[in-house]
Coordinates of C-alpha atoms and ligand atoms in Angstrom, one line a residue:
M1 CA 45.2 96.5 32.7
S2 CA 47.8 96.6 35.6
D3 CA 50.6 94.7 35.4
V4 CA 50.9 92.6 38.5
Y5 CA 54.1 91.7 40.6
I6 CA 55.4 89.4 43.6
I7 CA 56.5 91.6 46.3
G8 CA 56.9 89.2 48.7
A9 CA 57.2 85.4 49.5
G10 CA 57.6 83.2 52.1
E11 CA 56.8 79.2 53.3
T12 CA 57.5 76.8 56.0
K13 CA 59.3 73.8 55.9
F14 CA 57.7 71.3 53.8
G15 CA 57.8 67.8 55.6
E16 CA 55.8 65.9 58.3
L17 CA 55.1 68.7 61.0
W18 CA 53.2 66.7 63.4
E19 CA 53.8 69.2 66.2
R20 CA 52.3 72.3 63.9
S21 CA 48.6 72.8 63.2
L22 CA 46.9 73.4 59.8
R23 CA 46.3 77.3 60.9
E24 CA 50.1 77.7 62.5
L25 CA 51.2 76.6 59.2
A26 CA 49.2 79.1 57.2
V27 CA 49.8 81.7 59.4
E28 CA 53.7 81.3 59.5
A29 CA 54.0 81.1 55.6
G30 CA 51.6 84.4 55.7
L31 CA 53.8 86.3 58.2
K32 CA 57.0 85.5 56.2
A33 CA 55.5 86.9 53.2
V34 CA 54.4 89.9 54.8
E35 CA 57.7 90.8 56.4
N36 CA 59.4 89.8 53.1
A37 CA 57.3 92.3 51.4
G38 CA 58.3 95.0 53.8
I39 CA 54.5 95.5 54.1
Y40 CA 51.9 95.5 57.2
S41 CA 49.2 93.2 57.4
R42 CA 46.8 95.7 57.2
D43 CA 48.1 96.9 53.7
V44 CA 46.7 93.6 52.5
Q45 CA 43.3 94.3 50.9
I46 CA 42.1 90.5 50.0
L47 CA 43.3 87.1 50.8
Y48 CA 42.9 84.0 48.4
G49 CA 43.6 81.2 50.6
S50 CA 44.4 78.1 48.6
N51 CA 43.4 74.7 50.0
S52 CA 42.4 71.4 48.4
L53 CA 41.8 68.3 51.5
A54 CA 41.2 70.0 54.7
G55 CA 37.4 69.8 55.0
I56 CA 38.0 65.8 54.7
I57 CA 41.5 65.4 56.3
N58 CA 41.3 67.9 59.2
G59 CA 37.6 68.5 59.4
Q60 CA 37.9 72.4 58.9
E61 CA 36.1 74.2 55.9
N62 CA 36.1 77.8 55.8
I63 CA 39.9 78.0 55.4
G64 CA 40.0 81.6 54.5
A65 CA 38.3 83.0 57.8
L66 CA 40.4 80.5 59.8
I67 CA 43.6 82.2 58.1
S68 CA 42.2 85.6 58.6
D69 CA 41.1 85.1 62.0
F70 CA 44.1 83.0 63.5
S71 CA 46.4 85.7 61.6
G72 CA 45.0 88.4 63.2
I73 CA 43.6 90.2 60.4
A74 CA 40.1 89.6 61.2
E75 CA 39.7 92.9 62.7
N76 CA 40.6 94.7 59.3
H77 CA 37.2 92.8 57.8
I78 CA 39.1 92.4 54.4
P79 CA 37.6 89.4 52.1
A80 CA 39.2 86.1 52.5
I81 CA 38.3 83.5 50.0
R82 CA 39.5 79.6 49.7
I83 CA 40.0 78.3 46.0
E84 CA 40.0 74.8 45.4
A85 CA 41.2 73.0 42.6
S86 CA 42.7 70.0 43.7
T87 CA 46.6 70.0 43.4
A88 CA 46.3 73.0 41.1
S89 CA 44.6 74.8 43.7
G90 CA 48.0 77.1 44.3
G91 CA 48.2 78.0 40.4
A92 CA 44.7 78.5 40.3
A93 CA 44.7 80.8 43.8
V94 CA 47.4 83.2 42.0
R95 CA 45.4 83.4 38.7
Q96 CA 42.3 84.3 40.3
A97 CA 44.5 86.7 42.7
Q98 CA 46.1 88.5 39.8
L99 CA 42.9 89.0 38.1
A100 CA 41.7 90.7 41.0
I101 CA 44.6 93.2 40.6
K102 CA 44.1 93.5 36.5
S103 CA 40.4 94.2 37.3
G104 CA 41.5 97.4 39.4
E105 CA 39.6 96.2 42.4
Y106 CA 42.5 95.6 44.3
D107 CA 46.2 96.9 44.9
V108 CA 47.6 94.4 47.6
V109 CA 46.6 90.6 47.5
M110 CA 47.9 87.8 49.5
V111 CA 47.9 84.5 48.2
G112 CA 48.3 81.6 51.0
G113 CA 48.5 78.2 50.4
V114 CA 48.1 75.3 52.9
E115 CA 47.6 71.4 53.6
K116 CA 48.4 69.3 56.3
M117 CA 48.4 65.6 55.5
T118 CA 50.2 63.5 57.6
D119 CA 47.8 63.3 60.9
V120 CA 45.8 60.1 59.1
Y121 CA 47.0 56.9 58.5
G122 CA 48.4 55.5 55.4
S123 CA 45.5 54.0 53.9
E124 CA 43.3 56.3 54.9
I125 CA 45.3 59.3 53.2
L126 CA 44.9 57.2 50.1
D127 CA 41.6 57.0 50.1
L128 CA 41.4 60.9 51.0
T129 CA 43.7 61.6 48.1
S130 CA 41.7 59.8 45.6
S131 CA 38.8 62.1 46.0
V132 CA 40.8 64.2 43.7
L133 CA 39.9 61.7 40.7
D134 CA 36.5 60.9 39.5
R135 CA 35.2 58.8 42.8
E136 CA 32.3 57.4 40.8
W137 CA 34.1 56.1 37.8
E138 CA 37.8 55.7 39.2
A139 CA 38.1 55.8 43.1
F140 CA 35.1 53.4 43.4
F141 CA 36.4 50.8 41.4
G142 CA 40.1 51.3 42.9
A143 CA 41.8 53.3 41.3
T144 CA 44.3 55.7 43.4
P145 CA 46.4 58.4 41.9
A146 CA 49.2 55.9 41.9
A147 CA 47.4 53.2 40.2
L148 CA 46.3 55.5 37.1
A149 CA 49.8 57.2 37.2
A150 CA 51.2 53.1 36.8
I151 CA 48.8 52.5 34.1
T152 CA 49.8 56.0 32.4
A153 CA 53.5 54.9 32.6
R154 CA 53.1 51.5 31.3
K155 CA 51.3 52.3 28.2
Y156 CA 53.5 55.1 27.4
M157 CA 56.7 53.2 28.1
T158 CA 55.4 50.5 25.7
D159 CA 54.2 52.9 23.0
F160 CA 57.3 54.7 22.8
N161 CA 60.1 52.2 24.1
V162 CA 60.8 54.2 27.0
D163 CA 63.0 52.2 29.8
K164 CA 62.2 52.8 33.6
E165 CA 65.5 54.6 34.1
A166 CA 64.0 57.6 32.5
L167 CA 61.3 57.8 34.9
A168 CA 63.9 57.9 37.7
M169 CA 65.8 60.3 36.7
I170 CA 63.1 62.7 37.2
S171 CA 63.3 61.9 40.8
V172 CA 67.0 61.6 40.8
N173 CA 67.1 65.5 39.8
D174 CA 64.5 66.7 42.0
H175 CA 66.4 64.8 45.3
L176 CA 69.7 66.6 43.9
N177 CA 68.3 69.7 43.9
A178 CA 66.0 69.6 46.9
S179 CA 69.4 68.4 48.7
K180 CA 70.3 72.3 48.4
N181 CA 66.8 73.6 49.5
P182 CA 66.4 73.8 53.1
D183 CA 62.7 74.0 53.1
A184 CA 62.3 70.3 51.1
Q185 CA 60.9 67.4 52.7
Y186 CA 63.4 65.0 51.5
K187 CA 67.0 66.3 51.3
N188 CA 69.0 63.0 50.5
K189 CA 70.3 62.5 47.1
I190 CA 69.5 59.5 45.1
T191 CA 71.0 57.5 42.7
V192 CA 69.2 55.8 39.7
E193 CA 69.9 52.5 41.1
Q194 CA 68.4 53.2 44.5
A195 CA 65.4 54.9 42.7
M196 CA 64.8 52.0 40.5
S197 CA 65.2 49.2 43.6
S198 CA 63.2 51.3 45.9
T199 CA 60.1 49.6 47.3
P200 CA 57.3 48.9 44.6
V201 CA 54.1 51.2 45.0
A202 CA 52.0 50.1 41.6
E203 CA 54.2 48.9 38.7
P204 CA 56.1 50.1 37.2
L205 CA 56.3 52.8 39.7
N206 CA 58.6 52.8 42.9
L207 CA 58.6 54.5 46.0
M208 CA 61.5 57.2 44.5
D209 CA 58.7 57.8 41.4
C210 CA 56.1 58.9 43.8
S211 CA 55.4 62.4 45.7
P212 CA 55.1 62.3 49.3
I213 CA 52.5 63.0 51.7
T214 CA 53.3 66.3 52.9
D215 CA 52.6 69.2 55.7
G216 CA 53.1 72.4 54.8
A217 CA 52.0 76.0 53.6
A218 CA 53.6 79.0 51.0
A219 CA 52.4 82.5 50.7
I220 CA 53.3 85.7 48.3
I221 CA 52.2 88.8 48.2
L222 CA 51.1 90.4 44.9
A223 CA 50.8 94.1 44.1
S224 CA 49.6 96.4 41.4
E225 CA 52.0 98.3 39.0
K226 CA 50.7 101.8 40.5
Y227 CA 51.5 100.2 44.2
V228 CA 55.0 99.0 43.2
K229 CA 56.1 102.3 41.5
K230 CA 54.5 104.5 44.1
N231 CA 56.6 102.3 47.1
K232 CA 59.7 101.7 44.8
I233 CA 59.4 98.2 45.1
D234 CA 61.5 95.9 43.2
G235 CA 58.9 93.2 42.2
V236 CA 59.0 90.4 40.3
K237 CA 56.4 90.7 37.2
I238 CA 53.9 88.1 36.5
R239 CA 54.3 88.0 32.8
S240 CA 51.3 85.7 32.1
S241 CA 49.0 83.4 33.3
A242 CA 46.6 81.0 31.6
D243 CA 44.5 77.8 32.6
A244 CA 42.8 74.5 30.8
Q245 CA 40.5 72.1 31.8
D246 CA 40.1 68.4 30.5
Y247 CA 37.7 65.7 31.3
L248 CA 38.1 64.4 35.2
A249 CA 38.4 61.0 34.4
V250 CA 41.5 59.6 32.6
H251 CA 39.4 56.9 30.5
S252 CA 37.3 60.1 29.0
R253 CA 40.7 61.8 27.6
K254 CA 42.2 62.1 24.1
S255 CA 44.8 59.1 25.2
I256 CA 45.7 57.9 28.7
Y257 CA 49.0 59.7 28.4
S258 CA 47.7 63.1 27.2
L259 CA 47.9 65.7 29.5
E260 CA 45.8 68.4 27.2
S261 CA 45.1 71.0 29.9
T262 CA 48.9 71.4 30.4
R263 CA 49.4 71.4 26.6
L264 CA 46.8 74.3 26.3
A265 CA 47.6 76.3 29.5
G266 CA 51.2 76.3 28.6
R267 CA 50.8 77.2 25.1
L268 CA 48.1 80.1 26.0
A269 CA 50.6 81.4 28.6
L270 CA 53.9 81.6 26.1
E271 CA 51.7 83.2 23.8
K272 CA 50.3 85.8 26.3
A273 CA 53.7 86.5 27.2
G274 CA 55.2 87.1 23.9
L275 CA 57.7 84.4 24.7
K276 CA 59.5 81.4 23.1
L277 CA 60.3 78.3 24.8
D278 CA 64.0 79.4 24.4
D279 CA 63.4 82.3 26.8
I280 CA 62.9 80.5 29.8
S281 CA 65.1 79.7 32.0
F282 CA 63.8 77.1 34.4
V283 CA 60.6 75.6 35.0
E284 CA 58.8 74.1 38.1
L285 CA 56.7 71.3 36.9
H286 CA 54.0 69.5 38.7
D287 CA 55.8 66.1 38.7
S288 CA 53.5 64.3 41.3
Y289 CA 54.8 61.1 39.6
S290 CA 57.9 60.7 37.6
I291 CA 55.6 59.8 34.5
Y292 CA 54.2 63.4 34.5
G293 CA 57.2 65.0 34.7
L294 CA 58.4 63.2 31.3
L295 CA 54.7 63.8 30.0
E296 CA 54.8 67.6 31.1
L297 CA 58.0 68.3 29.3
E298 CA 56.3 66.9 26.3
E299 CA 53.1 68.4 26.7
L300 CA 55.0 72.1 27.3
G301 CA 56.9 71.6 24.4
F302 CA 60.2 71.3 25.7
A303 CA 60.4 67.5 23.8
D304 CA 58.5 65.6 21.3
H305 CA 55.8 62.9 22.3
G306 CA 58.0 59.9 23.5
H307 CA 61.5 62.0 23.8
A308 CA 61.7 63.4 27.2
K309 CA 63.8 60.8 27.8
D310 CA 66.4 62.6 25.5
L311 CA 66.4 65.4 28.2
V312 CA 66.6 63.8 31.4
Q313 CA 70.3 62.9 31.7
D314 CA 71.9 66.5 31.3
E315 CA 69.5 68.8 30.1
I316 CA 67.0 69.3 33.2
K317 CA 69.7 69.9 35.4
L318 CA 70.5 73.2 37.4
N319 CA 73.0 74.0 34.5
G320 CA 71.5 72.5 31.7
R321 CA 69.5 73.4 28.9
I322 CA 66.2 73.6 30.5
P323 CA 66.7 73.2 34.2
V324 CA 63.6 71.6 36.2
N325 CA 62.7 71.9 39.4
P326 CA 65.2 73.8 41.1
S327 CA 63.3 73.6 44.3
G328 CA 63.5 70.1 44.5
G329 CA 60.0 69.4 42.7
L330 CA 56.7 67.6 44.1
K331 CA 58.8 64.3 44.5
A332 CA 61.7 65.8 46.8
K333 CA 60.4 69.2 47.9
G334 CA 57.2 67.7 48.7
N335 CA 53.3 68.0 47.8
P336 CA 51.3 69.5 50.2
F337 CA 48.5 70.0 47.7
G338 CA 47.0 73.3 48.6
A339 CA 50.6 74.8 49.4
T340 CA 52.3 73.3 46.3
G341 CA 51.7 75.7 43.4
V342 CA 52.1 78.8 45.7
G343 CA 55.4 77.3 46.9
Q344 CA 56.3 77.3 43.2
F345 CA 56.0 81.2 43.4
V346 CA 58.2 81.4 46.4
E347 CA 60.9 79.3 44.2
A348 CA 60.7 81.6 41.6
Y349 CA 60.6 84.6 43.5
R350 CA 63.8 83.7 45.6
Q351 CA 65.3 82.4 41.8
L352 CA 65.0 85.6 39.9
K353 CA 66.0 87.7 43.0
N354 CA 69.1 85.5 42.7
K355 CA 68.9 84.2 46.6
C356 CA 68.5 80.7 46.1
G357 CA 72.5 79.9 47.0
E358 CA 73.8 76.5 45.6
R359 CA 70.6 75.7 43.9
Q360 CA 70.5 79.1 41.9
V361 CA 70.1 78.8 38.2
K362 CA 72.5 81.2 36.7
G363 CA 71.1 84.1 34.8
A364 CA 67.4 83.3 35.5
E365 CA 65.3 85.6 34.0
Y366 CA 62.0 83.6 33.1
A367 CA 60.3 80.8 34.9
M368 CA 57.6 78.8 34.0
L369 CA 55.2 77.5 36.6
H370 CA 53.0 74.5 35.9
S371 CA 50.6 73.5 38.6
M372 CA 48.2 70.5 37.8
A373 CA 44.9 69.1 39.3
G374 CA 45.2 65.3 40.2
T375 CA 45.8 63.2 36.9
G376 CA 45.7 66.2 34.7
A377 CA 41.8 67.6 34.8
M378 CA 43.4 71.2 35.2
S379 CA 46.3 72.8 34.4
V380 CA 47.6 76.6 35.3
V381 CA 50.5 77.8 33.8
H382 CA 52.5 81.2 35.0
I383 CA 55.5 82.8 33.3
V384 CA 57.3 85.3 35.8
G385 CA 60.2 87.6 35.5
G386 CA 61.3 90.0 33.1
Q387 CA 60.7 93.6 32.9
Ligands
COA401 N1 59.4 59.5 48.7 C1 60.7 58.9 49.5 N2 60.5 58.7 50.7 C2 59.2 58.3 51.3 C3 58.2 58.4 50.4 C4 58.4 59.5 49.0 N3 57.3 59.6 48.2 N4 56.9 58.5 50.9 C5 57.2 58.0 52.4 N5 58.7 57.8 52.3 C6 59.3 57.3 53.4 C7 59.3 57.9 54.8 O1 59.8 58.9 55.0 C8 59.2 56.9 55.8 O2 60.9 56.9 55.7 P1 61.3 56.2 57.2 O3 60.7 55.0 57.4 O4 62.7 56.0 57.2 O5 60.7 57.2 58.5 C9 58.9 55.7 54.9 O6 59.1 55.8 53.4 C10 57.9 54.9 55.0 O7 56.6 55.8 55.2 P2 55.1 55.7 55.0 O8 54.6 57.0 55.4 O9 54.7 54.6 55.8 O10 54.9 55.5 53.4 P3 53.5 54.8 53.0 O11 53.8 53.7 52.2 O12 52.4 55.1 53.8 O13 53.1 55.8 51.7 C11 53.3 56.2 49.4 C12 54.2 55.9 50.5 C13 54.1 56.5 48.2 C14 52.3 55.4 49.2 C15 52.7 58.0 49.7 O14 53.8 58.7 49.8 C16 51.9 58.3 48.6 O15 50.5 58.1 48.5 N6 52.5 59.0 47.6 C17 51.7 59.5 46.8 C18 50.6 61.0 46.9 C19 49.7 61.3 46.1 O16 49.3 60.6 45.2 N7 50.0 62.6 45.7 C20 49.4 63.1 44.3 C21 47.7 62.9 44.3 S1 47.2 63.8 42.5

């Protein structure tokens, strides 16, 4: 099977982009990726569109056809397919795209992720984002993603004697890194005190523990080894890719704070890559809530259960032992569901090409990218970089 390389990447700014439509965002990111790859749109043989909620937020389904039409590639008649896996859509779409290349069917594939979330009222978006949960057993009874993250945080903090400051440090680190990322939604640095005294959302979580509602798009171009060699392209290798599923409803899982899908996908990705955790230069985590940042560090093996708190003071910083979210993460770069996971690849591509300026992780060789659906129903982990 062919190795797969990222040969181009592009994204829009993430944020409240009221003047831009869903299709405009998708096309901007796609064109940036094509231009960055130095190819023509007609070279793309299949398009995977990653999107989660456009059907219910924007009343627009058939996202693959929409992007293909509006970006002017419909005349090429290539397949354009939407991949939906809630907030893990981006990671899932990249996984399917690289499998399509490995199958030998395609040499050049585009993955474009997009979400336009800020065009509806706050109360409405709360209900719409709750559709990534189990509607009948969770959302119907009033559970929202924030409420479930809060219950999870409460139990974890009690069982492992973790204080709120440890959660806040995840967000402080995200905001610090985002202050160096021109594409990020929130570029303001925050202190632990500011994070802990921000508006309560769902006790013990405050505003600064929550990822925001975001518009944005991101795209990457993947290519086969044959294509890369023939065209002498210096791509970034996708070293491994793995995914795993868990129960949809939190109450069915092993425990309220176990993220089994993350643990399994992470372990499998490392195994397939033939690497050890020590080889990873930085990790992009799906920290939709600060509590998940801590739990994911543990499930991915960077700390024992209850001990991610020992990493948050120094080790997760850009110059620390395991830099976390150089992009600014979901908390501060933003979380436009379908674009979030693809955006992680954009960051990794730029980091591994040493193009991230002030937020560059020095000597970055391997990146671990973690995409998670909702409260953990599915996770996709990729490792990129190396020869
Ligand atoms: N972090 C930092 N600032 C935020 C923010 C966040 N997460 N969310 C909103 N803000 C800011 C806004 O920019 C705005 O600032 P301004 O007054 O200077 O313009 C202010 O807070 C109020 O914004 P508003 O949009 O009215 O906030 P809200 O109260 O409607 O929404 C949340 C806040 C936390 C409820 C919302 O962001 C949310 O639901 N986030 C979680 C999304 C989610 O669940 N994702 C994962 C699903 S699995």
